[in-house]
Structure formats: structure tokens, C-alpha cells
Tab-separated table of C-alpha atoms in Angstrom:
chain	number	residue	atom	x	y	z
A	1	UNK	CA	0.000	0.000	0.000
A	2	UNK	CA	1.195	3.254	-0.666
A	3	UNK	CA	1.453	6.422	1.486
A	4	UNK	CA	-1.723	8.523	-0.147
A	5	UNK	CA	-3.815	5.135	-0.371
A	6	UNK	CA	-3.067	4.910	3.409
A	7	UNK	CA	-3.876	8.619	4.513
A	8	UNK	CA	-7.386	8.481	2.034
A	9	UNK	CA	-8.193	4.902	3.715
A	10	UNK	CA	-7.448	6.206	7.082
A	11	UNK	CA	-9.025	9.788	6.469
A	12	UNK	CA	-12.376	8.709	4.508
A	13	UNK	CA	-12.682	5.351	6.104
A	14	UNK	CA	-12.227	5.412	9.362
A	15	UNK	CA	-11.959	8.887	10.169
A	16	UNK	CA	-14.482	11.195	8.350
A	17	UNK	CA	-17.272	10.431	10.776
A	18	UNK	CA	-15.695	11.168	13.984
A	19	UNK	CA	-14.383	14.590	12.831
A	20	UNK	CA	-15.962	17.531	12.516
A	21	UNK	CA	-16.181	19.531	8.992
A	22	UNK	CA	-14.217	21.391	9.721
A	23	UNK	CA	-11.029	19.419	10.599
A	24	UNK	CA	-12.167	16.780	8.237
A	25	UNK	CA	-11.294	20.027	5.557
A	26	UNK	CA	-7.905	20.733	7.409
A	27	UNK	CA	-6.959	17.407	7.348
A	28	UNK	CA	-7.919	16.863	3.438
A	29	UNK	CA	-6.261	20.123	2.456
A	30	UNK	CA	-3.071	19.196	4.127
A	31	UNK	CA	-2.995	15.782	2.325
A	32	UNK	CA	-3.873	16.781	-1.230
A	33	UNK	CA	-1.652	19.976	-0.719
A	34	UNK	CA	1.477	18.256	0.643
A	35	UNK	CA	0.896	14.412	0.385
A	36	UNK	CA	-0.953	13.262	-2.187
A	37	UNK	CA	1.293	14.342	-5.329
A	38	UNK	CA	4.800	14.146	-3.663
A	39	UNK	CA	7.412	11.519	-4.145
A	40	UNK	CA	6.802	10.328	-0.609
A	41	UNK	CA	3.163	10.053	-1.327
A	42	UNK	CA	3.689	7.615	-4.072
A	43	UNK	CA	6.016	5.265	-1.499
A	44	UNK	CA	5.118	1.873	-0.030
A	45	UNK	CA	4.476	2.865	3.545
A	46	UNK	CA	6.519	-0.341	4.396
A	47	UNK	CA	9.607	1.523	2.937
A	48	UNK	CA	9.353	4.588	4.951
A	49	UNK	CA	11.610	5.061	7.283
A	50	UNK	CA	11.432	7.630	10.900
A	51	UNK	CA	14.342	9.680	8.711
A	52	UNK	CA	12.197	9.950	5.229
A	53	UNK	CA	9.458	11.360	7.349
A	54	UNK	CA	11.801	13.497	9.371
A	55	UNK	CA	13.029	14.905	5.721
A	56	UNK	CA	9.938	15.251	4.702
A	57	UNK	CA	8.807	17.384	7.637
A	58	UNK	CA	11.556	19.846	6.832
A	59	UNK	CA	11.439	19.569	3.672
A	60	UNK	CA	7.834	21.131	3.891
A	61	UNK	CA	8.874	23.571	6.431
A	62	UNK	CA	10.964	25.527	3.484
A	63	UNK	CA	7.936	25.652	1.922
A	64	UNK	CA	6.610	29.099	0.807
A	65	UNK	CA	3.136	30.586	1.064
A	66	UNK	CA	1.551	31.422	-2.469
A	67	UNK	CA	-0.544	34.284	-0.174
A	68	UNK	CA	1.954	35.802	2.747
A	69	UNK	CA	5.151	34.607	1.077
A	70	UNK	CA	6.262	33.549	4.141
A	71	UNK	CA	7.794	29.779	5.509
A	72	UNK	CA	4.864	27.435	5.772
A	73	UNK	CA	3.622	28.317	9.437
A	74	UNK	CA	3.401	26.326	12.511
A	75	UNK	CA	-0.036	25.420	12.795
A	76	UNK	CA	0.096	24.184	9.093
A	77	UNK	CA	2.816	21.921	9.815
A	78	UNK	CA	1.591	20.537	12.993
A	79	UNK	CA	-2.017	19.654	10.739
A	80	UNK	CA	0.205	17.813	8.773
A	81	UNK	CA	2.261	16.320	11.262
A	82	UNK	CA	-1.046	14.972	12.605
A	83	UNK	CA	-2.571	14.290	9.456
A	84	UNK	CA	0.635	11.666	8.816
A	85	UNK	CA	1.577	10.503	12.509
A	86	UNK	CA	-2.809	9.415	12.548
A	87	UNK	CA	-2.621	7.550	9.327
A	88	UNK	CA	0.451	5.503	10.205
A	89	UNK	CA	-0.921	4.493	13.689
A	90	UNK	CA	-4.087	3.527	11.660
A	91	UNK	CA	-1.841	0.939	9.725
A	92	UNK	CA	-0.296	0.334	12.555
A	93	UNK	CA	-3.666	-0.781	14.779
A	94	UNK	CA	-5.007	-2.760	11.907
A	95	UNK	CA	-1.815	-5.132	11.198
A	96	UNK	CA	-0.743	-3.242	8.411
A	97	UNK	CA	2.733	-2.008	10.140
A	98	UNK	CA	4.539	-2.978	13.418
A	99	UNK	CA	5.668	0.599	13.963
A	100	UNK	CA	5.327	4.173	13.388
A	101	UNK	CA	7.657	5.932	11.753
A	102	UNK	CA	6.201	9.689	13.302
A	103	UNK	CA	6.511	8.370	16.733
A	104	UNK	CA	9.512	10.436	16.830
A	105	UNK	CA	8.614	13.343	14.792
A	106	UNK	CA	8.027	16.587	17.161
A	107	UNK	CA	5.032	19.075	16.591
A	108	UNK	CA	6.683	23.021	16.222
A	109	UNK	CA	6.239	25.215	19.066
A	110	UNK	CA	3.488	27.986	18.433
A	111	UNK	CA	3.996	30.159	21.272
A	112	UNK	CA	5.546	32.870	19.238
A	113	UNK	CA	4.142	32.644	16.299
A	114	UNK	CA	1.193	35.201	16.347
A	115	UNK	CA	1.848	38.054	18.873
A	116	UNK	CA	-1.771	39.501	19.867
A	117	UNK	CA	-2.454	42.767	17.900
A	118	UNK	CA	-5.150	45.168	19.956
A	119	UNK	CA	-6.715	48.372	19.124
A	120	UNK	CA	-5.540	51.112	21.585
A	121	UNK	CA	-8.504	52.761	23.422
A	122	UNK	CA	-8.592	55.349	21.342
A	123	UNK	CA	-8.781	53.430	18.178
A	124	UNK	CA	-11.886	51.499	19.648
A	125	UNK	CA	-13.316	54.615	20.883
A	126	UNK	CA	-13.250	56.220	17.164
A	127	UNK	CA	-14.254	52.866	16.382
A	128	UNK	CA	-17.589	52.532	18.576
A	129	UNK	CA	-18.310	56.095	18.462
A	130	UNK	CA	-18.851	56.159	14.622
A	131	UNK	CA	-20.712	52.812	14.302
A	132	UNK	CA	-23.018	54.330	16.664
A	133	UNK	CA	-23.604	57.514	14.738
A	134	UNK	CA	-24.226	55.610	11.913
A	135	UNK	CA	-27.289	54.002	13.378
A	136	UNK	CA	-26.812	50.740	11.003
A	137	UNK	CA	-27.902	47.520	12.705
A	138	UNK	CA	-25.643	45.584	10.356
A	139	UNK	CA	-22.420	46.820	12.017
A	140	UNK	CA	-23.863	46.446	15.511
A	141	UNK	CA	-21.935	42.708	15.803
A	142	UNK	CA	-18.427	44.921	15.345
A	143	UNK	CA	-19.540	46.750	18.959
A	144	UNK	CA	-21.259	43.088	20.249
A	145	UNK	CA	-17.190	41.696	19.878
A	146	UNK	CA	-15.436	44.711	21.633
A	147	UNK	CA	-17.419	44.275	24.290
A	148	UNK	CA	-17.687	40.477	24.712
A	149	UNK	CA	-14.723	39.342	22.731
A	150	UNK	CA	-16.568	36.246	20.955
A	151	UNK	CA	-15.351	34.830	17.548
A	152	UNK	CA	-17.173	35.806	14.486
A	153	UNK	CA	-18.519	32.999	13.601
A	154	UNK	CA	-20.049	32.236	17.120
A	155	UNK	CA	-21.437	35.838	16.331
A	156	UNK	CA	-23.010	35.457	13.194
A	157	UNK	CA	-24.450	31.968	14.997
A	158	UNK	CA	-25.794	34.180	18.087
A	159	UNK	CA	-29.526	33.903	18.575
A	160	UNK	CA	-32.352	35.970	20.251
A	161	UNK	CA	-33.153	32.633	22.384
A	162	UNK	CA	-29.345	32.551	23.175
A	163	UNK	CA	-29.692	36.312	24.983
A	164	UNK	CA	-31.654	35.856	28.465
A	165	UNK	CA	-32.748	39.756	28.885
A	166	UNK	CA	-33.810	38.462	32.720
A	167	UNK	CA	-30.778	37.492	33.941
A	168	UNK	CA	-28.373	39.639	31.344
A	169	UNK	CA	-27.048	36.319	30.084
A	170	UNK	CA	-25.593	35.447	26.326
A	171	UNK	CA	-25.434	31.717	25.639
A	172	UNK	CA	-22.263	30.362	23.201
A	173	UNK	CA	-23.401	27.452	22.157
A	174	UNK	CA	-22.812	27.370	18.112
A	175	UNK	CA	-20.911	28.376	15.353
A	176	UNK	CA	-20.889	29.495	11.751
A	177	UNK	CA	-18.148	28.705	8.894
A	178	UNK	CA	-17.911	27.567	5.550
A	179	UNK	CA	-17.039	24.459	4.156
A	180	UNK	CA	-17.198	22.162	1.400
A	181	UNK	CA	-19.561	19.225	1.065
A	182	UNK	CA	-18.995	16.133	-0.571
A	183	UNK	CA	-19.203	17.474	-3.991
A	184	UNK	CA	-16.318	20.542	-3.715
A	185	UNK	CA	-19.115	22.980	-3.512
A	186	UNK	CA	-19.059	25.628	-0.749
A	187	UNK	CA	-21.661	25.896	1.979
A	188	UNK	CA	-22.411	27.987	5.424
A	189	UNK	CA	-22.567	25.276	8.355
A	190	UNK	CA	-23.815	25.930	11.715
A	191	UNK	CA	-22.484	23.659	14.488
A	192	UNK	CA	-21.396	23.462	17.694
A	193	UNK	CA	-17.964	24.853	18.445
A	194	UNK	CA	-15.200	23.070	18.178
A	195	UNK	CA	-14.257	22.377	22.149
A	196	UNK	CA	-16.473	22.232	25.053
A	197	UNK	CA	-14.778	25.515	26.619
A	198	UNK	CA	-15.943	27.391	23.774
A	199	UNK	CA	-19.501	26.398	24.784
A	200	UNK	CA	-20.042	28.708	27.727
A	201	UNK	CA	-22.292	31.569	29.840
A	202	UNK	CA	-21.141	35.553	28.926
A	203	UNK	CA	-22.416	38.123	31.606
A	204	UNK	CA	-23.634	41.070	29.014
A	205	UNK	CA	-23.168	45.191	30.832
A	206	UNK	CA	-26.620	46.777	31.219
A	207	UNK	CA	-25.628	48.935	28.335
A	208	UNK	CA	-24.918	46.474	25.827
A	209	UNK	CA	-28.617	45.049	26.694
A	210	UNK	CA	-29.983	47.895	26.189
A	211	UNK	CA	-28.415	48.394	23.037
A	212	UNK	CA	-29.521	44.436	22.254
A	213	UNK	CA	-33.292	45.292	23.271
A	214	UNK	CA	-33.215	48.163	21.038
A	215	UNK	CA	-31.869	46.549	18.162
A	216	UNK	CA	-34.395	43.124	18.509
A	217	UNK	CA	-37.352	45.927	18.322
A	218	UNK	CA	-36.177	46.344	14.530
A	219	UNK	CA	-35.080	42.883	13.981
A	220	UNK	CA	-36.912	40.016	11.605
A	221	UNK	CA	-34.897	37.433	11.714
A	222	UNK	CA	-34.161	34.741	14.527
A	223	UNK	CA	-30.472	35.779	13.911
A	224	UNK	CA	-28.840	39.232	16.257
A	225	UNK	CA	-26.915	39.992	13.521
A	226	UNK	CA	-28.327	39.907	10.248
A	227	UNK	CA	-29.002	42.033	6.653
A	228	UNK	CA	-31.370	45.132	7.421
A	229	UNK	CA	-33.967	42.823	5.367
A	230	UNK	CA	-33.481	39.754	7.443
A	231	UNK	CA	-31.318	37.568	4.944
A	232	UNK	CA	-28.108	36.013	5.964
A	233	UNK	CA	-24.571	38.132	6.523
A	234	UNK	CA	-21.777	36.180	5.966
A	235	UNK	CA	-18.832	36.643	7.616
A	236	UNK	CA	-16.761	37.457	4.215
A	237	UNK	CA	-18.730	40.320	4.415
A	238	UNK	CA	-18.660	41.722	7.670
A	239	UNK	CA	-14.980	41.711	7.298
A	240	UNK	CA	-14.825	43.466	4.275
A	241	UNK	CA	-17.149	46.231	5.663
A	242	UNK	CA	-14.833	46.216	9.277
A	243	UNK	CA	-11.674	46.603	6.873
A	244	UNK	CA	-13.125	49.098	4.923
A	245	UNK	CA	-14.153	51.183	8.097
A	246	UNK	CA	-10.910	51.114	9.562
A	247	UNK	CA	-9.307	52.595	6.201
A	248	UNK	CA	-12.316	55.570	7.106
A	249	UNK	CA	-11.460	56.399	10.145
A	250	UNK	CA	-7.958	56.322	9.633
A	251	UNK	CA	-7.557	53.585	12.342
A	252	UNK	CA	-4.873	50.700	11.966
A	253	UNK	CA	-6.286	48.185	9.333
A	254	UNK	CA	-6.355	44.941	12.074
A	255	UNK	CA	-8.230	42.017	11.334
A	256	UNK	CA	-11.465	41.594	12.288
A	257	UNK	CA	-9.948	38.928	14.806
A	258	UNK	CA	-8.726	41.798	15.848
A	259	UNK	CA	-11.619	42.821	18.241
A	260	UNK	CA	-11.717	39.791	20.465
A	261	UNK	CA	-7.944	40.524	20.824
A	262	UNK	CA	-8.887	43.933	22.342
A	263	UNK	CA	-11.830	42.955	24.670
A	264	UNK	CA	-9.172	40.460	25.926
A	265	UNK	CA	-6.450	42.854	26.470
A	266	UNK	CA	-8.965	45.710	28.258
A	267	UNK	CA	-10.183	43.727	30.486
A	268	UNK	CA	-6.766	42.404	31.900
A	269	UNK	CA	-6.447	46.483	32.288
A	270	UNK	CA	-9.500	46.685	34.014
A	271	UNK	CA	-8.700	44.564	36.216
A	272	UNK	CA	-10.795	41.297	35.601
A	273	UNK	CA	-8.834	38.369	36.919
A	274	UNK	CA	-7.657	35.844	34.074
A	275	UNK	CA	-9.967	32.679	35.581
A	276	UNK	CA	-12.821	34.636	34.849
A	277	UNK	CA	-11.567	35.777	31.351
A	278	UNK	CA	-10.920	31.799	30.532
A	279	UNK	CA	-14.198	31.412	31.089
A	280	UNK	CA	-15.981	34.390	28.903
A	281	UNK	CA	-13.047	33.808	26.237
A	282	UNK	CA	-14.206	30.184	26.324
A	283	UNK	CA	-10.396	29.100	26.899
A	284	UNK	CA	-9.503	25.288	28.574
A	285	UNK	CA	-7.449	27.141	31.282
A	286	UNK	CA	-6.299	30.146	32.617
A	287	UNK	CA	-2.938	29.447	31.171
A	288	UNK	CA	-3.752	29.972	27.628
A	289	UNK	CA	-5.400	33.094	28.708
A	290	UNK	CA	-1.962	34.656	30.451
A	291	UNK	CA	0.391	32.654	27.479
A	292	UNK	CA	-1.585	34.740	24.447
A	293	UNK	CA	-2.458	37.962	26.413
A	294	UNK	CA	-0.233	39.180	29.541
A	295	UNK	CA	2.409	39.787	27.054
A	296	UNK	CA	0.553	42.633	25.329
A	297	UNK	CA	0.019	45.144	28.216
A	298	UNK	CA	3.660	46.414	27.928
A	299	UNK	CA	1.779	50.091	28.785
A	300	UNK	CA	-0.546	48.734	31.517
A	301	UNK	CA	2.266	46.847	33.497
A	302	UNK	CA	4.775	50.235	33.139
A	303	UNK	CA	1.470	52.177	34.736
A	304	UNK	CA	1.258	49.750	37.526
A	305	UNK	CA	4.904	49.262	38.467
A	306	UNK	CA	5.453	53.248	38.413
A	307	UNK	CA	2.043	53.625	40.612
A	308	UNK	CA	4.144	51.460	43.437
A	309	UNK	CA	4.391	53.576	46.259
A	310	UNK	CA	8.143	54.332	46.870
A	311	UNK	CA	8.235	52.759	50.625
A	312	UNK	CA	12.071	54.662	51.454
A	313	UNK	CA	12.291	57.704	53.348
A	314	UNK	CA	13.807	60.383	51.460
A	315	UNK	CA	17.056	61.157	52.749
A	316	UNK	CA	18.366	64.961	52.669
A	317	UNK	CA	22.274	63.989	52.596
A	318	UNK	CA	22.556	60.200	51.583
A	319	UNK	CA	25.501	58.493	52.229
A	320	UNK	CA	28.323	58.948	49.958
């Protein structure tokens, strides 16, 4: 057998229907990007050895991107990495090999890869302040993230019966992306997120209800954040619109991601403690919280080490 008929048996076989869609796409992209046409792919998987695949690893890590131009990045390797070490222990479970040749092949570190990127306060300010004088419901999802810091597609997801207006509660319990079905054609899919932290309880300010009751008053459509006529907006779109306000206003031109990064980052400032932004970020632990975050409040920590209180007497002739 060779190495693609492996990774296709293991991926569409046995895998497909314990994935979600949306690694199942990962997964195939990596292997008909970087497996199924190589040299390696065409090998008898009883002929690869732990240094082929180590080759092969770095091999792909040369790789340039057609879009950033940059070395293949971290996460795309580890997919693949995955994608390769699941597919041999596959053969490996069902007779086909006695060992793996991944066991020894070790995921990249992604701790530096991204460093967070937040508006400054007065970038959201100019930010909020002219969404708000525009009075368009469509760009009210843009405030609904600076405020609560949830993805965009758990936004475009949010329901009316996720908001309890009692108890000032917003449920995350779904998401939106697209995807491809069977046939390569593209589609919007609504599921629950990928991890169980990301399903979770978000305390909303009185203000932001307020805004919400205002805005359901208007609203025809089960969805918060919809088209002024009640049809679908995609999240292609609301990014285009956020990029093209942030050209307006003269503000940096961030990613729509972008916003979540900010809520994050002010509320650290504010002083919420990081267990409790975990848990509205919808992160496993408190540690990935202070790993992607603490890092990016160079201003806030010089504030709070200079507002110290200096604890020596002053001295009128110090010693020489």
C-alpha cells in the first residue's frame, strides 16, 4: 500500500465520521496539498523510514506561502504532522505495520508565532463612536465583539433565544463557517464549536442590553446579527465592511480577529482576573489566557509598576 492510499483509507474510512467539517477540511487540504502528489506520497508505507518522514517534515517547512510569502507556518505543519503521525498508527492498529515511523517526529512550538495585535482605546473609541452615529444595525456585531470578545462565527451563529434579557445572560453554544460538502461545492454550516470551553455563559453590561433590546425591536430574523432585510450576513462580508471602516477612520487596518484581541487585552487592564476571562473567552485554562495575552500590556504593566508607592524615606544627605 502506498502512502496517499493509506492517509485516504485512514481519512475517509475510518476517520471522516468522527471529525468535525471542519477538521475533516484541514486534514484533506493538508494531504492533497502536501501528500498526495509528492514523491513520498507515491512510497510503499513499508519503505518509509522515521528519517524519510523526518526529511519530509523539513522539507515542507521551506515551503513558501503562495498568499503571505512567508515559511509554511506552525499550525500548518503541525495539521500535517497529525494528518501523517494518525494515518500511520491507523496501519499500525489494523496489522498493516509494526511501527510508526512519526513516533519520533516533534510538533513546532506555536507560542511565538502570532503576537496579539489590539486596538488602543482610542482606536476602539473612534471605532464605537462612529458605528453608533451611523445608526446601522448591520455593524452592531463589530460593537457586540469589543465588548464580549466572541469569535465571528459564534457571532453570526448568536440567537435571540441565546440572549436571556432576565438574567443579562448570552449563551455560546454554536458556530458558523464555511465548508465544502462532498461534492467541492461551498456551503455555510452551523455547528457546535469546536471544544467544550468554547460552549459557555457571557455576563452582558446593562448597556450592551440595552443596546440588544433596542436593536431586537427592529429585527426580523431569529439571527442578532443579520441584513437590514433579514437575509443572511456572511462573515466574508462583515470583514470586508470592518476593513473598509478602519481605512475611514484612519484607524490601523487589524483584522477583524482583531476585536476579540482587544476585549481580551482591556479587560486584563480593568482589572478582571484571568480565571474569569478563561471562562468568557471560552479558553480550557487560565494558562492559555496569560500565554496569548499578559504579554501585550507592555503600557498597563509600566502604569502599575510606576504607581508602586516608593516605601524609602527620602534622605536629605545620603551616604556617599
Amino acid at each position: 500500500m502506498k502512502l496517499n492510499q493509506l492517509v485516504e483509507e485512514w481519512l475517509y474510512s475510518y476517520h471522516k465520521d468522527n471529525i468535525k467539517t471542519q477538521s475533516l477540511m484541514r486534514y484533506e487540504c493538508a494531504y492533497k496539498n502536501y501528500i498526495l502528489n509528492d514523491k513520498l506520497g507515491q512510497t510503499n508505507i513499508k519503505r518509509i523510514t522515521p528519517r524519510d518522514m523526518q526529511e519530509f517534515i523539513n522539507e515542507k517547512k521551506k515551503l513558501k506561502s503562495r498568499v503571505t510569502k512567508n515559511n509554511m507556518s506552525a499550525n500548518n505543519i503541525n495539521i500535517l504532522i497529525t494528518v501523517l503521525r494518525s494515518a500511520f498508527s491507523y496501519a499500525v492498529d489494523f496489522g498493516l505495520l509494526k511501527e510508526n515511523p512519526c513516533d519520533k517526529i516533534k510538533r513546532m512550538s506555536t507560542k511565538n508565532q502570532k503576537k496579539v495585535v489590539a486596538f488602543t482605546v482610542p482606536e476602539r473609541l473612534k471605532i464605537e463612536q462612529h458605528i453608533r452615529a451611523m445608526k446601522d444595525p448591520e455593524y452592531y456585531g463589530i460593537i457586540l465583539c469589543l465588548y464580549t470578545g466572541i469569535r465571528i462565527g459564534e457571532l453570526l451563529a448568536l440567537e435571540w433565544k441565546d440572549i436571556n434579557f432576565e438574567k443579562g445572560i448570552m449563551s455560546i453554544n454554536k458556530t458558523v463557517y464555511v465548508t465544502k460538502n462532498e461534492y467541492g461545492d461551498w456551503y455555510l454550516e452551523e455547528n457546535v464549536p469546536k471544544t467544550n470551553s468554547s460552549i459557555r455563559e457571557i455576563p452582558l453590561p446593562y448597556y450592551i442590553l440595552d443596546d440588544l433590546k433596542e436593536l431586537k425591536k427592529s429585527c426580523n430574523s431569529k439571527k442578532v446579527v443579520t441584513k437590514k432585510d433579514g437575509g443572511v450576513m456572511r462573515a466574508a462580508t462583515l470583514r470586508e465592511r470592518f476593513t473598509k471602516l478602519t481605512k475611514e477612520l484612519g484607524v490601523r487596518s487589524l483584522n477583524f480577529h482583531a476585536l476579540r484581541h482587544t476585549f481580551a487585552t482591556r479587560a486584563l487592564e480593568s482589572g478582571m482576573d484571568v480565571r474569569t476571562l478563561a471562562d468568557v473567552m471560552g479558553h480550557a485554562n487560565a494558562g492559555i489566557t496569560l500565554n496569548v495575552y499578559t504579554h501585550s500590556m507592555t503600557d498597563h504593566k509600566i502604569n502599575m509598576m510606576n504607581n508602586i508607592p516608593n516605601l524609602m524615606p527620602l534622605v536629605e544627605n545620603p551616604p556617599s
